[in-house]
Short mmCIF file of C-alpha atoms in Angstrom, two decimals:
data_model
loop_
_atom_site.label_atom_id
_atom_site.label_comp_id
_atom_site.label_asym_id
_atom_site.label_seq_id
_atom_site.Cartn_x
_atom_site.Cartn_y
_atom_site.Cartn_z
CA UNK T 1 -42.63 1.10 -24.32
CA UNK T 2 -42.01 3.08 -21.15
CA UNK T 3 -44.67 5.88 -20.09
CA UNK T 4 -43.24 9.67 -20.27
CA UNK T 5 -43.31 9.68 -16.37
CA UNK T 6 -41.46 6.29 -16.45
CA UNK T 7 -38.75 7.97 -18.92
CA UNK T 8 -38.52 11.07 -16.18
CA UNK T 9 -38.01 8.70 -13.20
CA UNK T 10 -35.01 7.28 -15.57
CA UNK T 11 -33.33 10.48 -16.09
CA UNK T 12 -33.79 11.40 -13.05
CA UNK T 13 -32.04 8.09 -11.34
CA UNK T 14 -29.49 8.68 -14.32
CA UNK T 15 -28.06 11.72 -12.76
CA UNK T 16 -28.67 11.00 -9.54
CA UNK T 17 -26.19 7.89 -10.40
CA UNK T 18 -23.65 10.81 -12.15
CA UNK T 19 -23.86 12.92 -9.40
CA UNK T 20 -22.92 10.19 -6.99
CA UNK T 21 -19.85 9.02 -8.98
CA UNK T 22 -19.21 12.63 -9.93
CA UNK T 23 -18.95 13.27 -5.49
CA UNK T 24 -17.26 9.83 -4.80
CA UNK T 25 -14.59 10.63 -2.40
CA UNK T 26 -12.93 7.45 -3.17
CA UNK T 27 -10.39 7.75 -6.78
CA UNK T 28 -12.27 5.80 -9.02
CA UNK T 29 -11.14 6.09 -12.89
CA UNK T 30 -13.01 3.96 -15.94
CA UNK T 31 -10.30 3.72 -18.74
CA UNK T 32 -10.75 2.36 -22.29
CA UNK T 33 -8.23 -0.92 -23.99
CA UNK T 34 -5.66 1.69 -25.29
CA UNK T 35 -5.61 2.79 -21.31
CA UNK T 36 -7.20 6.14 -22.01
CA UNK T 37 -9.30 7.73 -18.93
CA UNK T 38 -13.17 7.98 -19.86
CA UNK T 39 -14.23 8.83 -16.38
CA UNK T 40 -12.86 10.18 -12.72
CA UNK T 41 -14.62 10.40 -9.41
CA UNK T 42 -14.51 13.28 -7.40
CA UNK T 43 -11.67 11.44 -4.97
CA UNK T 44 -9.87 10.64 -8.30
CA UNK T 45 -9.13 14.30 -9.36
CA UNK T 46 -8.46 15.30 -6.24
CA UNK T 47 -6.08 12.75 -5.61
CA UNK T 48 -3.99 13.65 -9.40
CA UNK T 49 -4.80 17.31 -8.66
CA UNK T 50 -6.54 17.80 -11.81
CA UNK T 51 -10.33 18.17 -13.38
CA UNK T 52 -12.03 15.25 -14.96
CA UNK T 53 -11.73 16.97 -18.35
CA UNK T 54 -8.09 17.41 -17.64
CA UNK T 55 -7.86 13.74 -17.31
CA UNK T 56 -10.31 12.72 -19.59
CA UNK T 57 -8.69 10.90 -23.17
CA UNK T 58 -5.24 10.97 -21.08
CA UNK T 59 -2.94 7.85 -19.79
CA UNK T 60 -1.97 8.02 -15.87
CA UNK T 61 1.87 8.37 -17.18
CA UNK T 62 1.32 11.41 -19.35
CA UNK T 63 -0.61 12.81 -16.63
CA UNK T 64 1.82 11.86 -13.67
CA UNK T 65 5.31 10.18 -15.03
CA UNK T 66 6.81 7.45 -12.69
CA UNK T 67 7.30 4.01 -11.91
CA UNK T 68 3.97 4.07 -9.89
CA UNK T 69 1.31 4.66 -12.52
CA UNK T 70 3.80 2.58 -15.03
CA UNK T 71 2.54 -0.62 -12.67
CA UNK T 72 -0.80 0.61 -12.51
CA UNK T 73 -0.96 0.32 -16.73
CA UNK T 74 0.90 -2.71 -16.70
CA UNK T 75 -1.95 -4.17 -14.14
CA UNK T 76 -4.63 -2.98 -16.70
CA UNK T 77 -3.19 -4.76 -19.53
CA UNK T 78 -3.08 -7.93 -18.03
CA UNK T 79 -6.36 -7.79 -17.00
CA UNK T 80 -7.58 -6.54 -20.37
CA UNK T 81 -5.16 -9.92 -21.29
CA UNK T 82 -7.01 -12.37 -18.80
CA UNK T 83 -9.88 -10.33 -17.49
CA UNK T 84 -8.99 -11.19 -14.29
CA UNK T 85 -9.19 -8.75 -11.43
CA UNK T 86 -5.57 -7.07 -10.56
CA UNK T 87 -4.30 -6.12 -7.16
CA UNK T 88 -1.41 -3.89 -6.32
CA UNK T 89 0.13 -2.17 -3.92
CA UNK T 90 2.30 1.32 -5.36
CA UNK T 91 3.62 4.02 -3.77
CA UNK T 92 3.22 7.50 -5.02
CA UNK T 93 2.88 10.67 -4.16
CA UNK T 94 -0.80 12.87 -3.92
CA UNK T 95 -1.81 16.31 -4.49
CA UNK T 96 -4.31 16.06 -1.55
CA UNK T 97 -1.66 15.27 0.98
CA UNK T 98 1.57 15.94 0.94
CA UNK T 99 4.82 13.33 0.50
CA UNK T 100 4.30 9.58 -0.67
CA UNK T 101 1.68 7.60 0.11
CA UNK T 102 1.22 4.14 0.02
CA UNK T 103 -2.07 2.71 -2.04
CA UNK T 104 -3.92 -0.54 -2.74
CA UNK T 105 -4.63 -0.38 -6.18
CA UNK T 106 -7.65 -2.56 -7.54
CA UNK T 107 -8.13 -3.42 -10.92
CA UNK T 108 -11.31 -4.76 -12.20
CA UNK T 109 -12.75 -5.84 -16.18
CA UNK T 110 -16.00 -4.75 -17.40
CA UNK T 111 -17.88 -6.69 -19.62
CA UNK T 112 -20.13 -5.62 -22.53
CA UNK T 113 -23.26 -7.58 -23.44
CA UNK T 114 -20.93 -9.87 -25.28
CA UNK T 115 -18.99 -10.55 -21.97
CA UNK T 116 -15.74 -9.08 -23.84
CA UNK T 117 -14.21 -6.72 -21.29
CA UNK T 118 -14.49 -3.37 -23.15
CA UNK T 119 -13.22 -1.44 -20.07
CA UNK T 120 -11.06 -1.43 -16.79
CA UNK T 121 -11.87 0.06 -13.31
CA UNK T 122 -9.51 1.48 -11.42
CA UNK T 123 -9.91 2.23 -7.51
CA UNK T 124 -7.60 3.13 -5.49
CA UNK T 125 -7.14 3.65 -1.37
CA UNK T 126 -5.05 5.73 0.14
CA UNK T 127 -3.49 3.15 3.25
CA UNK T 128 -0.54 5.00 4.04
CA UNK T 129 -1.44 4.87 7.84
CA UNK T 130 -2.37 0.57 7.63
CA UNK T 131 0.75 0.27 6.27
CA UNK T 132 3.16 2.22 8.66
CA UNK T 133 1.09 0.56 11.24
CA UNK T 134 2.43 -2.91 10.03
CA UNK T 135 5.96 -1.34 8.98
CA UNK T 136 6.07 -0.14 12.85
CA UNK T 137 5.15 -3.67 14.33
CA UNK T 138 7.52 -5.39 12.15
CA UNK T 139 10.38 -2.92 12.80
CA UNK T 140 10.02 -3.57 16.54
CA UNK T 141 9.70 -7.23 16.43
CA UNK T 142 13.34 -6.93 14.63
CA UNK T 143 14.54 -4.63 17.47
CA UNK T 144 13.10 -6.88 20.06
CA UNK T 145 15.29 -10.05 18.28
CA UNK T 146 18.28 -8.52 17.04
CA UNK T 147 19.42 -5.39 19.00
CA UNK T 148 20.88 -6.37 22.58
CA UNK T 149 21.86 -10.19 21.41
CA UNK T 150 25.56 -10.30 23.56
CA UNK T 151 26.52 -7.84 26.31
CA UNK T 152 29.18 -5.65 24.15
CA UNK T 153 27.95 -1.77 24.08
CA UNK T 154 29.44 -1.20 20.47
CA UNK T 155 28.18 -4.42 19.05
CA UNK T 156 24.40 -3.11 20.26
CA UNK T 157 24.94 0.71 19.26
CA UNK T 158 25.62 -1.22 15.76
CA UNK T 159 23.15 -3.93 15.55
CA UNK T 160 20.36 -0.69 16.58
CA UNK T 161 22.18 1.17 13.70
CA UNK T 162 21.88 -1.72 11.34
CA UNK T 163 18.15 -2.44 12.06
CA UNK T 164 17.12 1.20 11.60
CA UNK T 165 18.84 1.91 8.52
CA UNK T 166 16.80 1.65 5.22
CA UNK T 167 13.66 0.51 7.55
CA UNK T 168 13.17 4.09 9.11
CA UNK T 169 15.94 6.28 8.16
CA UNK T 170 18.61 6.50 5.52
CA UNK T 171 21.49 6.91 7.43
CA UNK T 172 21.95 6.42 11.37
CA UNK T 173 24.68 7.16 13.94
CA UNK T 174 24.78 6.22 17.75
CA UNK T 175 27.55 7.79 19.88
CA UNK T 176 27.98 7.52 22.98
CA UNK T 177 29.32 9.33 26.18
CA UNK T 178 33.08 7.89 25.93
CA UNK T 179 32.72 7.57 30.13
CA UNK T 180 30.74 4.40 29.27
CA UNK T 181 34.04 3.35 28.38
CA UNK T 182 35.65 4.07 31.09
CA UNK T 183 33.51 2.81 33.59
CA UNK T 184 32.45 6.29 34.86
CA UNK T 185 28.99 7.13 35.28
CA UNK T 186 27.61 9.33 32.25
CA UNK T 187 26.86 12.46 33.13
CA UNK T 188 26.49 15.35 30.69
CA UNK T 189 26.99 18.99 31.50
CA UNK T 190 25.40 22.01 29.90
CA UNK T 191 28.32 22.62 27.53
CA UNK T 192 29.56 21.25 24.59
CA UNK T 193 30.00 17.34 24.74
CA UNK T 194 32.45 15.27 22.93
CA UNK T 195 31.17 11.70 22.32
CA UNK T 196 32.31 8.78 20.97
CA UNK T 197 30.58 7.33 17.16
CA UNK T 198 30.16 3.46 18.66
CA UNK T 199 28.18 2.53 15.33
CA UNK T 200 26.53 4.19 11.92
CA UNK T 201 24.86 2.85 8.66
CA UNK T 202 23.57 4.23 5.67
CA UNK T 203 21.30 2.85 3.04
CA UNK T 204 24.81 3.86 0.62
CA UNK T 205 27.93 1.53 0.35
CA UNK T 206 29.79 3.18 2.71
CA UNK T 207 28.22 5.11 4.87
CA UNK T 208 29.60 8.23 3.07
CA UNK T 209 27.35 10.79 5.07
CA UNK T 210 29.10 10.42 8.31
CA UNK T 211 31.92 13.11 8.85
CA UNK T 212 33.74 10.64 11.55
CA UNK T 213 34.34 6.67 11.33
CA UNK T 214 33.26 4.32 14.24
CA UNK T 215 35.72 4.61 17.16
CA UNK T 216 36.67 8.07 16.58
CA UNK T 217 35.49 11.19 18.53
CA UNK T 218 32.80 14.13 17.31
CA UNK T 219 32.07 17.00 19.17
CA UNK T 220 28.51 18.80 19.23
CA UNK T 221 28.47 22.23 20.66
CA UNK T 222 26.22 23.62 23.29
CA UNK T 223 23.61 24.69 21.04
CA UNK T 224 23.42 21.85 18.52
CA UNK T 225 20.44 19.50 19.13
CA UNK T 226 22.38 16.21 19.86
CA UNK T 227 24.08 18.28 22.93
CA UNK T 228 20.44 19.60 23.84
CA UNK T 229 19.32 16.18 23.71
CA UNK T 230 21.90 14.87 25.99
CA UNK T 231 21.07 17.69 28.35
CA UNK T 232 17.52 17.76 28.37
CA UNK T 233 17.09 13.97 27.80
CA UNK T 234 14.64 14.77 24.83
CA UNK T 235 14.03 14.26 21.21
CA UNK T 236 13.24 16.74 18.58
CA UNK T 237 12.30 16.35 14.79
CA UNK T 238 13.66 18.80 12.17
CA UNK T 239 14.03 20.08 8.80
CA UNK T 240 17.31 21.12 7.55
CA UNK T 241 16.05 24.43 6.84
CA UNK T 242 15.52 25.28 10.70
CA UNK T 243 16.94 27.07 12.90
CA UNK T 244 18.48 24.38 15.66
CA UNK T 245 19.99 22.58 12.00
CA UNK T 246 21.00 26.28 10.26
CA UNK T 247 23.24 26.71 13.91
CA UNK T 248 24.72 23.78 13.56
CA UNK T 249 25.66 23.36 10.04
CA UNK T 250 27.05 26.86 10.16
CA UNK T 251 29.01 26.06 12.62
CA UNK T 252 30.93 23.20 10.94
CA UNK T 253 31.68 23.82 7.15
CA UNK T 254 32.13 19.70 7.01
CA UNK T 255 29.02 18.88 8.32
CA UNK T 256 27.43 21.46 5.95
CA UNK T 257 28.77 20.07 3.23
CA UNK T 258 27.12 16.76 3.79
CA UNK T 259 23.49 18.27 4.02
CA UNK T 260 24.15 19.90 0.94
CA UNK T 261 25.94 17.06 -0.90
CA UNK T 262 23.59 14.21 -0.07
CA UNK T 263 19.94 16.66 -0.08
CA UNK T 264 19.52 15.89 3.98
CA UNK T 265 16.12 17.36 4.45
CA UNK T 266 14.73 15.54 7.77
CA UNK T 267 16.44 14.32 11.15
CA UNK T 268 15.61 13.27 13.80
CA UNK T 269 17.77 13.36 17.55
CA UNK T 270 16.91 10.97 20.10
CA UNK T 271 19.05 10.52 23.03
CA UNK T 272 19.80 7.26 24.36
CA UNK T 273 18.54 6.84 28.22
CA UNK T 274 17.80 3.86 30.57
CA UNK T 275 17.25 3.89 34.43
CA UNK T 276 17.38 7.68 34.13
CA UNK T 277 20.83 8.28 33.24
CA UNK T 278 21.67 9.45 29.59
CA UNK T 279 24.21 7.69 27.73
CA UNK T 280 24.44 8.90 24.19
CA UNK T 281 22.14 10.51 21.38
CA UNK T 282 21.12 8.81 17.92
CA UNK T 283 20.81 10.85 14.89
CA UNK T 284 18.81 9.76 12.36
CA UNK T 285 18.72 11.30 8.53
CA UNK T 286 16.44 11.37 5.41
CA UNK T 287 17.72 11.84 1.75
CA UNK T 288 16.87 9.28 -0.30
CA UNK T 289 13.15 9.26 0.85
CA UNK T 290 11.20 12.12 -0.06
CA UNK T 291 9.17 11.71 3.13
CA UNK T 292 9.72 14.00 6.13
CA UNK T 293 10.10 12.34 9.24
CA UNK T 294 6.51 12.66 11.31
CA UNK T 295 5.68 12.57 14.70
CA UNK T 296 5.02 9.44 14.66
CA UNK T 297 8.08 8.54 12.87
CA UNK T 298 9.71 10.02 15.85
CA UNK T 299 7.58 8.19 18.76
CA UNK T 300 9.38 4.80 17.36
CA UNK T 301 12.38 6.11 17.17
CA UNK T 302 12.14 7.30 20.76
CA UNK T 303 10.87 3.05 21.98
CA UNK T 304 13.50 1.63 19.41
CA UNK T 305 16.08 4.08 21.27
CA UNK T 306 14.80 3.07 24.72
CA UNK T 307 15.13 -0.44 23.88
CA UNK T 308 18.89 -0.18 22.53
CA UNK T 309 19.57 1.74 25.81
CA UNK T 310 18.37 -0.55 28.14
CA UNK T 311 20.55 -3.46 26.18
CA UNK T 312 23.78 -0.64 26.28
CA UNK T 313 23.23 -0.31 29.94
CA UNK T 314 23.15 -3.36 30.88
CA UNK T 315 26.58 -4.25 28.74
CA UNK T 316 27.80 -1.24 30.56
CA UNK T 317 26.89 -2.90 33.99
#
């Protein structure tokens, strides 16, 4: 039988041991066989956006709906099924930042004195930035195999289109200064530019966002980005609801439409340059993801569009 200091030395590592789960940044949830949540960590609530006693008796799904925490109770099933340890990777979004975020989702039994798992831990980590890291790499090595493959300018402004589309954007277009096609140096002026669309692609059958098909002709006034771009040879990131998009789209009751039609809420411009001269702009566009485009989204962009460039230019030479 324990002494009464022994018993105080007990509570006290007790709720020194609360405490530290209670402050875990990390989301850590203990859930019961009918998938119920007993406990959250600190990191946990956070992460949901609501108290432990908000969570507490509650399923992930009636607490956040969608296909994300669906996976994460399937997981826990089969591991109250085998009691096996269950690894995933899900996408959802967080309360703590903002847009989706990609987790790794671990799933582990515990065991009562019978071994009988009474009890599933979930932890999750937030690698959103591990994963665009590899996402990046891989989209390059693509660009670095597939864009550039003959010396035809269209066929590269495509195969860049084709690479980029579903990978980074949701629908691309690459037009270029129609010169190139006429064997005249590019060389953009201060006002308004007509170009040529040499390639698009959309993650939709069809590429229903673009307002012009390949081979015809669109023309972006002075104070659109894609004709800033061109001028100033660089990029810019926006959301639909700025001003450099709001001038644009009010300016061309077609183009409008589409934002509105298909919920455009990011782009990006990027213009297309190699051995200093520009030669075109790409335009890249987010709908279906609920993601914004970062700065770092638009850093590749800006190496991917080098790359195409340099393989344009040398078609063109």
């Amino acid at each position: 039988m324990s002494t009464p200091m022994e018993q105080s030395h007990q509570r006290a590592g007790d709720a020194m041991v609360e405490e530290a789960f209670t402050q875990c940044h990390v989301p850590v949830a203990i859930c019961d066989a009918e998938l119920r949540i007993l406990r959250a960590s600190g990191g946990m609530t956070q992460a949901v956006g609501l108290t432990e006693d908000q969570m507490r008796g509650r399923r992930f799904t009636q607490l956040m709906p969608g296909s994300a925490y669906e996976e994460v109770e399937g997981g826990m099933r089969q591991v109250f099924r085998t009691g096996g340890v269950q690894h995933l990777e899900v996408y959802a979004d967080s309360r703590a930042e903002p847009g989706e975020r990609v987790w790794s989702v671990t799933l582990s039994p515990l065991r009562d004195a019978a071994g009988q798992v009474c009890r599933v831990q979930v932890i999750a980590v937030d690698t959103t930035a591990e994963y665009g890291a590899r996402e990046r790499l891989a989209l390059m090595s693509e660009v670095s195999a597939r864009v550039g493959s003959t010396l035809d300018v269209t066929q590269t402004a495509q195969e860049m289109a084709d690479v980029v589309a579903g990978r980074l954007a949701d629908f691309v277009a690459v037009d270029l200064l129609d010169s190139l096609f006429r064997g005249v140096e590019p060389r953009p002026s201060a006002e308004g530019v007509a170009l040529l669309r040499a390639a698009h692609q959309s993650v939709l059958p069809g590429v229903p966002e673009s307002v012009i098909r390949v081979g015809g002709v669109d023309y972006y006034p002075q104070t659109s980005p894609p004709a800033r771009a061109l001028v100033t040879g660089r990029s810019s990131l926006h959301r639909t609801l700025d001003r450099g998009i709001n001038r644009w789209a009010a300016g061309d009751p077609q183009r409008a439409g589409v934002v509105r039609t298909y919920g455009i809420h990011s782009v990006m411009v990027v213009p297309l340059s190699a051995r200093g001269i520009t030669l075109g702009v790409a335009v890249l566009v987010r709908h279906r993801r609920r993601a914004s485009f970062t700065e770092d989204d638009l850093l590749l962009a800006e190496e991917i569009a080098a790359r195409a460039a340099l393989a344009v230019d040398n078609a063109r030479r």
